Coordinates of C-alpha atoms in Angstrom, one line a residue:
M1 CA 13.8 14.6 -9.2
I2 CA 15.9 17.5 -8.5
F3 CA 18.6 16.7 -6.8
D4 CA 21.1 19.9 -6.8
R5 CA 22.8 21.0 -4.1
T6 CA 20.9 24.2 -3.1
V7 CA 17.9 22.0 -2.6
H8 CA 19.4 19.4 -0.8
E9 CA 21.7 21.9 1.5
S10 CA 18.3 23.7 2.2
F11 CA 16.6 20.1 3.2
L12 CA 19.3 19.0 5.5
K13 CA 19.2 22.0 7.3
A14 CA 15.4 22.0 8.1
F15 CA 15.1 18.1 8.3
P16 CA 16.2 17.9 12.2
E17 CA 13.4 20.5 13.0
K18 CA 11.0 18.6 10.6
V19 CA 11.6 15.7 12.6
G20 CA 10.9 17.4 15.9
A21 CA 8.0 18.6 14.9
M22 CA 6.5 15.3 13.8
L23 CA 7.3 14.0 17.2
D24 CA 5.1 17.0 18.6
T25 CA 2.5 15.9 16.4
L26 CA 2.2 12.4 17.3
K27 CA 2.6 13.4 20.8
G28 CA -0.5 15.4 20.3
H29 CA -2.7 12.5 18.8
I30 CA -1.7 10.1 21.6
D31 CA -2.4 12.6 24.1
K32 CA -6.3 12.9 22.4
G33 CA -6.3 9.5 22.2
R34 CA -5.6 8.7 25.9
D35 CA -8.8 11.3 26.5
S36 CA -10.9 9.6 23.8
L37 CA -10.2 7.0 21.4
E38 CA -12.1 8.0 18.1
E39 CA -11.8 6.6 14.9
D40 CA -10.2 9.5 13.5
T41 CA -7.7 9.5 16.6
V42 CA -6.8 5.7 16.0
H43 CA -6.1 6.6 12.2
D44 CA -3.9 9.7 13.0
I45 CA -1.6 8.0 15.5
R46 CA -0.9 5.0 13.0
V47 CA 0.0 7.6 9.9
W48 CA 2.1 10.0 12.1
S49 CA 4.2 6.9 13.6
R50 CA 4.5 6.0 10.5
R51 CA 5.7 9.1 9.2
L52 CA 8.1 9.5 12.3
S53 CA 9.6 6.3 11.8
E54 CA 10.2 6.7 8.0
A55 CA 11.8 10.4 9.0
L56 CA 13.9 8.5 11.5
S57 CA 15.1 5.8 9.2
I58 CA 16.2 8.2 6.8
G59 CA 17.9 10.5 9.7
A60 CA 19.3 6.9 10.4
I61 CA 21.5 6.6 6.8
L62 CA 22.8 9.9 7.5
I63 CA 24.2 9.5 11.2
D64 CA 25.0 5.8 10.5
R65 CA 23.2 4.9 13.7
K66 CA 19.5 3.3 13.5
P67 CA 17.5 4.2 16.3
S68 CA 16.2 1.0 17.4
R69 CA 14.2 1.0 20.3
S70 CA 12.6 4.2 19.0
L71 CA 11.2 2.3 16.0
K72 CA 10.4 -0.7 17.6
M73 CA 8.4 1.5 20.4
L74 CA 6.6 2.9 17.2
S75 CA 5.9 -0.4 15.2
A76 CA 4.3 -1.9 18.7
L77 CA 2.3 1.2 18.7
R78 CA 1.0 0.8 15.6
T79 CA 0.5 -3.2 15.9
S80 CA -1.7 -2.3 19.2
L81 CA -4.3 0.0 17.7
G82 CA -4.1 -2.0 14.1
R83 CA -6.5 -4.5 15.2
L84 CA -9.0 -1.9 16.6
R85 CA -8.6 0.0 13.1
D86 CA -9.2 -3.0 11.0
N87 CA -12.4 -3.9 12.7
H88 CA -13.6 0.1 12.3
V89 CA -13.2 -0.7 8.6
Q90 CA -14.5 -4.0 8.3
R91 CA -17.7 -2.8 10.3
S92 CA -18.3 0.3 8.1
L93 CA -17.9 -2.2 5.0
A94 CA -20.6 -4.5 6.6
I95 CA -23.0 -1.1 6.7
E96 CA -22.2 -0.4 3.0
Y97 CA -22.9 -4.0 1.8
G98 CA -26.2 -4.1 3.9
I99 CA -25.0 -7.4 5.5
E100 CA -27.6 -8.1 8.3
G101 CA -26.1 -8.8 12.1
L102 CA -22.2 -8.2 10.9
P103 CA -22.1 -4.7 12.1
E104 CA -23.4 -5.7 15.5
Q105 CA -21.3 -8.3 16.0
L106 CA -18.4 -6.1 15.1
E107 CA -19.3 -3.4 17.4
A108 CA -19.3 -6.1 20.3
K109 CA -15.8 -6.8 19.3
D110 CA -14.8 -3.3 19.1
E111 CA -15.4 -2.6 22.4
R112 CA -13.2 -5.1 23.6
L113 CA -10.2 -3.8 21.2
A114 CA -10.7 -0.4 22.4
A115 CA -10.0 -0.9 25.6
Q116 CA -7.1 -3.2 24.5
A117 CA -5.8 -0.3 22.4
S118 CA -6.5 2.4 25.1
R119 CA -4.4 0.1 28.2
S120 CA -1.4 0.4 25.0
L121 CA -1.5 4.5 25.3
V122 CA -1.6 4.6 28.5
E123 CA 1.6 2.3 28.6
F124 CA 3.3 4.0 26.0
D125 CA 6.4 5.2 27.4
M126 CA 6.6 8.7 25.6
E127 CA 9.3 9.8 27.9
R128 CA 11.4 7.1 27.0
L129 CA 10.7 8.0 23.3
E130 CA 11.5 11.6 24.1
R131 CA 15.0 10.9 25.7
D132 CA 16.1 8.8 22.8
F133 CA 14.8 11.1 20.3
L134 CA 16.8 13.9 21.9
H135 CA 20.4 11.9 21.6
F136 CA 19.2 11.1 18.0
H137 CA 18.5 14.3 17.3
R138 CA 21.4 16.3 18.7
E139 CA 23.5 13.6 16.2
L140 CA 21.1 14.6 13.3
I141 CA 21.7 18.4 13.4
V142 CA 25.4 17.9 13.7
V143 CA 25.5 15.4 10.6
C144 CA 22.9 17.7 8.6
D145 CA 24.9 21.1 9.3
D146 CA 28.3 19.9 8.1
S147 CA 28.6 21.0 4.4
N148 CA 31.4 18.6 3.9
L149 CA 28.9 15.9 4.2
L150 CA 26.7 17.4 2.1
E151 CA 27.2 15.3 -1.6
R152 CA 27.4 11.9 0.9
N153 CA 24.0 12.6 2.7
T154 CA 22.8 14.0 -1.0
E155 CA 23.6 10.5 -2.5
R156 CA 22.3 8.8 0.4
I157 CA 19.3 9.9 0.3
S158 CA 18.9 9.5 -3.4
T159 CA 19.7 5.9 -3.0
R160 CA 16.6 5.1 -0.3
I161 CA 14.4 6.7 -2.6
K162 CA 15.5 4.6 -5.7
K163 CA 15.7 1.3 -3.5
R164 CA 12.0 1.9 -2.7
Y165 CA 11.0 2.9 -5.9
S166 CA 12.6 -0.2 -7.4
S167 CA 11.2 -2.6 -4.6
V168 CA 7.6 -1.2 -6.1
G169 CA 8.2 -1.9 -9.4
K170 CA 9.5 -5.7 -8.4
S171 CA 6.2 -6.2 -6.2
F172 CA 4.0 -5.0 -9.1
A173 CA 5.6 -7.1 -11.6
R174 CA 5.0 -10.0 -9.2
S175 CA 1.5 -9.0 -8.3
D176 CA -0.8 -12.4 -9.1
P177 CA -4.8 -11.7 -9.2
A178 CA -4.8 -15.2 -7.7
D179 CA -2.4 -14.5 -4.8
F180 CA -3.9 -11.6 -2.8
T181 CA -1.2 -12.0 -0.5
T182 CA 1.0 -10.6 -3.7
L183 CA -1.5 -7.6 -3.9
H184 CA -0.8 -6.9 0.0
N185 CA 2.9 -6.5 -0.6
S186 CA 2.3 -4.4 -3.0
R187 CA 0.3 -2.1 -1.3
I188 CA 3.1 -2.3 1.2
S189 CA 6.0 -1.2 -0.9
I190 CA 4.0 1.9 -2.5
K191 CA 3.1 2.8 1.2
K192 CA 6.6 3.0 2.1
L193 CA 7.7 4.9 -1.1
R194 CA 5.0 7.6 -0.5
Y195 CA 5.9 8.1 3.2
T196 CA 9.5 8.3 1.9
L197 CA 8.6 10.8 -0.5
E198 CA 6.2 12.9 1.7
T199 CA 9.0 13.2 4.4
L200 CA 10.9 14.7 1.6
D201 CA 8.2 16.9 0.1
G202 CA 9.1 20.3 -0.3
Y203 CA 12.6 19.5 -1.2
I204 CA 12.2 17.3 -4.4
G205 CA 10.9 17.8 -7.7
L206 CA 7.6 16.1 -6.9
D207 CA 4.1 17.6 -7.7
G208 CA 0.9 17.3 -5.6
G209 CA -0.4 15.3 -8.3
T210 CA 2.8 12.3 -8.2
L211 CA 1.9 12.0 -4.4
A212 CA -2.0 11.9 -5.2
L213 CA -1.2 9.3 -7.6
L214 CA 0.5 7.1 -4.9
K215 CA -2.3 7.9 -2.6
K216 CA -4.6 6.6 -5.3
I217 CA -2.6 3.1 -5.8
Q218 CA -2.4 2.6 -2.1
D219 CA -6.1 3.0 -1.6
R220 CA -7.1 0.9 -4.3
L221 CA -4.7 -2.1 -3.1
G222 CA -6.1 -1.1 0.5
K223 CA -9.5 -1.4 -0.7
V224 CA -8.7 -4.8 -2.2
Q225 CA -7.0 -5.6 1.6
D226 CA -10.1 -4.7 3.4
L227 CA -12.5 -6.6 0.6
T228 CA -10.3 -10.1 1.3
V229 CA -10.3 -9.7 4.9
L230 CA -14.3 -9.1 4.7
L231 CA -15.0 -11.9 2.8
K232 CA -12.8 -14.4 5.1
T233 CA -14.8 -12.7 8.2
I234 CA -18.0 -13.6 6.2
G235 CA -17.0 -17.0 5.4
K236 CA -16.2 -17.7 9.2
L237 CA -19.2 -16.6 11.1
V238 CA -21.3 -18.3 7.9
N239 CA -19.4 -21.2 8.7
K240 CA -19.9 -21.3 12.6
G241 CA -23.6 -20.3 11.9
R242 CA -23.2 -16.9 13.3
L243 CA -24.3 -15.0 10.0
S244 CA -26.2 -16.0 7.2
V245 CA -25.6 -14.0 4.0
P246 CA -27.4 -14.0 0.6
V247 CA -25.4 -15.5 -2.2
E248 CA -25.7 -12.3 -4.2
T249 CA -24.1 -10.2 -1.8
F250 CA -21.1 -12.3 -1.4
Q251 CA -20.9 -12.2 -5.2
R252 CA -21.3 -8.3 -5.0
I253 CA -18.3 -8.1 -2.9
S254 CA -16.1 -10.6 -4.9
I255 CA -16.8 -8.6 -8.3
D256 CA -16.0 -5.2 -6.7
R257 CA -13.1 -6.7 -5.5
H258 CA -12.2 -8.3 -9.0
M259 CA -12.5 -5.0 -10.6
L260 CA -10.1 -2.9 -8.0
V261 CA -7.7 -5.8 -9.0
S262 CA -8.4 -5.1 -12.3
E263 CA -7.7 -1.7 -12.4
F264 CA -4.6 -1.8 -10.5
L265 CA -3.5 -4.9 -13.1
E266 CA -4.3 -2.4 -16.3
G267 CA -2.8 0.5 -15.1
W268 CA 0.0 -0.2 -12.8
R269 CA 2.9 0.0 -15.5
D270 CA 1.6 3.5 -16.4
E271 CA 1.3 5.0 -13.3
L272 CA 4.9 3.5 -12.2
A273 CA 6.1 5.4 -15.3
V274 CA 4.7 8.6 -14.4
I275 CA 6.0 8.5 -11.0
G276 CA 9.6 7.4 -12.1
R277 CA 9.5 10.4 -14.6
F278 CA 10.2 12.5 -10.9
I279 CA 12.6 10.0 -9.5
E280 CA 14.6 9.2 -12.6
E281 CA 15.1 5.6 -12.0
P282 CA 16.6 3.5 -14.8
A283 CA 14.1 0.5 -14.3
T284 CA 11.4 2.7 -15.1
N285 CA 12.0 1.0 -18.7
Q286 CA 11.7 -2.2 -17.3
Y287 CA 8.5 -2.0 -16.4
E288 CA 7.0 0.3 -18.5
R289 CA 4.7 -1.2 -20.8
K290 CA 5.5 -0.5 -24.2
D291 CA 3.2 -2.9 -25.9
K292 CA 1.1 -0.4 -27.9
D293 CA -1.9 -1.7 -29.5
R294 CA -1.9 -4.3 -27.0
G295 CA 1.2 -6.0 -28.6
N296 CA 3.0 -8.4 -26.4
F297 CA 6.4 -6.8 -26.0
R298 CA 8.7 -9.7 -24.7
S299 CA 7.6 -11.7 -28.2
G300 CA 6.9 -8.7 -30.3
V301 CA 3.4 -10.6 -31.4
T302 CA 0.4 -8.6 -31.7
E303 CA -2.5 -9.6 -29.4
K304 CA -6.2 -9.5 -29.6
F305 CA -6.9 -9.1 -26.4
S306 CA -4.9 -7.4 -23.5
D307 CA -3.2 -8.9 -20.7
G308 CA -5.7 -7.2 -18.4
T309 CA -8.6 -8.5 -20.0
I310 CA -7.1 -11.9 -20.0
E311 CA -5.7 -11.5 -16.3
K312 CA -9.4 -10.2 -15.4
I313 CA -11.1 -13.7 -16.9
L314 CA -8.7 -16.1 -15.3
F315 CA -9.4 -14.3 -12.0
L316 CA -13.3 -14.9 -12.6
A317 CA -12.3 -18.5 -13.3
S318 CA -10.5 -18.5 -9.9
E319 CA -13.2 -17.4 -7.7
K320 CA -15.9 -19.6 -9.2
G321 CA -13.9 -22.7 -9.5
L322 CA -14.4 -22.9 -13.2
S323 CA -12.4 -24.2 -16.2
Y324 CA -11.1 -22.2 -19.2
R325 CA -13.7 -23.4 -21.2
G326 CA -16.5 -23.0 -18.3
V327 CA -15.6 -19.1 -17.6
V328 CA -15.7 -18.3 -21.3
A329 CA -19.3 -20.1 -21.6
Y330 CA -20.1 -18.9 -18.5
L331 CA -19.4 -15.0 -19.6
K332 CA -21.5 -15.6 -22.7
E333 CA -24.5 -16.3 -20.7
N334 CA -23.6 -13.0 -18.2
P335 CA -23.0 -10.3 -21.0
A336 CA -23.7 -7.9 -17.8
I337 CA -20.8 -9.3 -16.3
C338 CA -19.1 -8.3 -19.1
D339 CA -19.9 -5.3 -19.1
R340 CA -19.4 -4.4 -15.3
L341 CA -15.6 -5.7 -15.7
G342 CA -15.0 -3.8 -18.9
I343 CA -14.8 -7.0 -21.0
E344 CA -14.9 -6.2 -24.6
G345 CA -15.2 -9.8 -26.6
L346 CA -14.2 -12.8 -25.5
P347 CA -11.5 -15.2 -26.4
S348 CA -11.6 -19.0 -27.2
Y349 CA -10.7 -21.1 -24.5
Q350 CA -7.6 -22.5 -26.4
T351 CA -6.8 -18.7 -26.6
L352 CA -7.3 -18.1 -22.8
A353 CA -5.3 -21.5 -22.0
R354 CA -2.4 -20.4 -24.3
R355 CA -2.2 -16.8 -22.9
A356 CA -2.6 -18.1 -19.3
G357 CA 0.5 -20.3 -19.9
R358 CA 2.4 -17.2 -21.2
L359 CA 1.4 -14.8 -18.1
G360 CA 2.4 -17.9 -16.0
K361 CA 5.8 -17.9 -17.5
R362 CA 5.9 -14.3 -17.5
K363 CA 5.7 -14.4 -13.5
K364 CA 7.9 -16.9 -13.1
T365 CA 10.7 -15.1 -14.8
G366 CA 9.9 -11.7 -12.5
G367 CA 8.1 -10.1 -15.3

């Protein structure tokens, strides 16, 4: 990452104006939403409220004052639109997977959620937000224009980025394919890092490819979360007798989710290392996989099956409620599933049990 005085001085001088432009953009989307609450408008309001919140948070570490009320207002705004946005996503997925009857039920729910979201937009106190922002903005201009504070401000911004990056590494390392909460937490951490870097885009040494990689990781984990919610929605409606879904459809959704999880688990170390090269975070070495030829980097023992392959099989066993012996037998009988999941060769159930224990110990120690 480029952290020289020239770059940071130019950023700090332009930062107050950039934050002001973000507020204007958000206001425009809110005005549009008050007229007609389309799906794209809901998305834009939530995205720009996050961007503004991150910019305000960066400004807060510069002026030593957190704009708490503004941040709470923006958070409440996102929450008020969140359920509607989630319903839009679920309806699109229901159509994509051809789940008969579900799109109609979600559309009926959409009307109620849209009415609630519209009320939230009408009641949102934009004047209050603008008044609070005006005071904050004045302080920010003074601090950003003070050359005596340049080194201090530069260090504070650098520290924030490094903390965001470190948080991503820790949450990724704790990701458990059997616990979707950990995967959701990983998505939140990468999203926070992405918004931080986007706020600083143009003033640090990040290229478009790195930002695209951040979005790719976030989108992948976001799809995992969306499919998890979809499966829960289907399960609830089926149990209530309000929906009938073929077993094959349920399995297809589960396998698609599993493939996304597997892609994440196999690639996050390399992807994080790419991001880390720009951020210059020393913890990069802690998270980057160095076990070439599928070697175990902790024990130095070369393994025939990669951790990614073992985790795929363990996840499938968890999904289907199978024992180690049972899941190996199941995959032997269903080679098409092996092909779809990218599993080349199968371990014995004894090897699977041994590696499962090792992976479990690794997770407990934060590795």
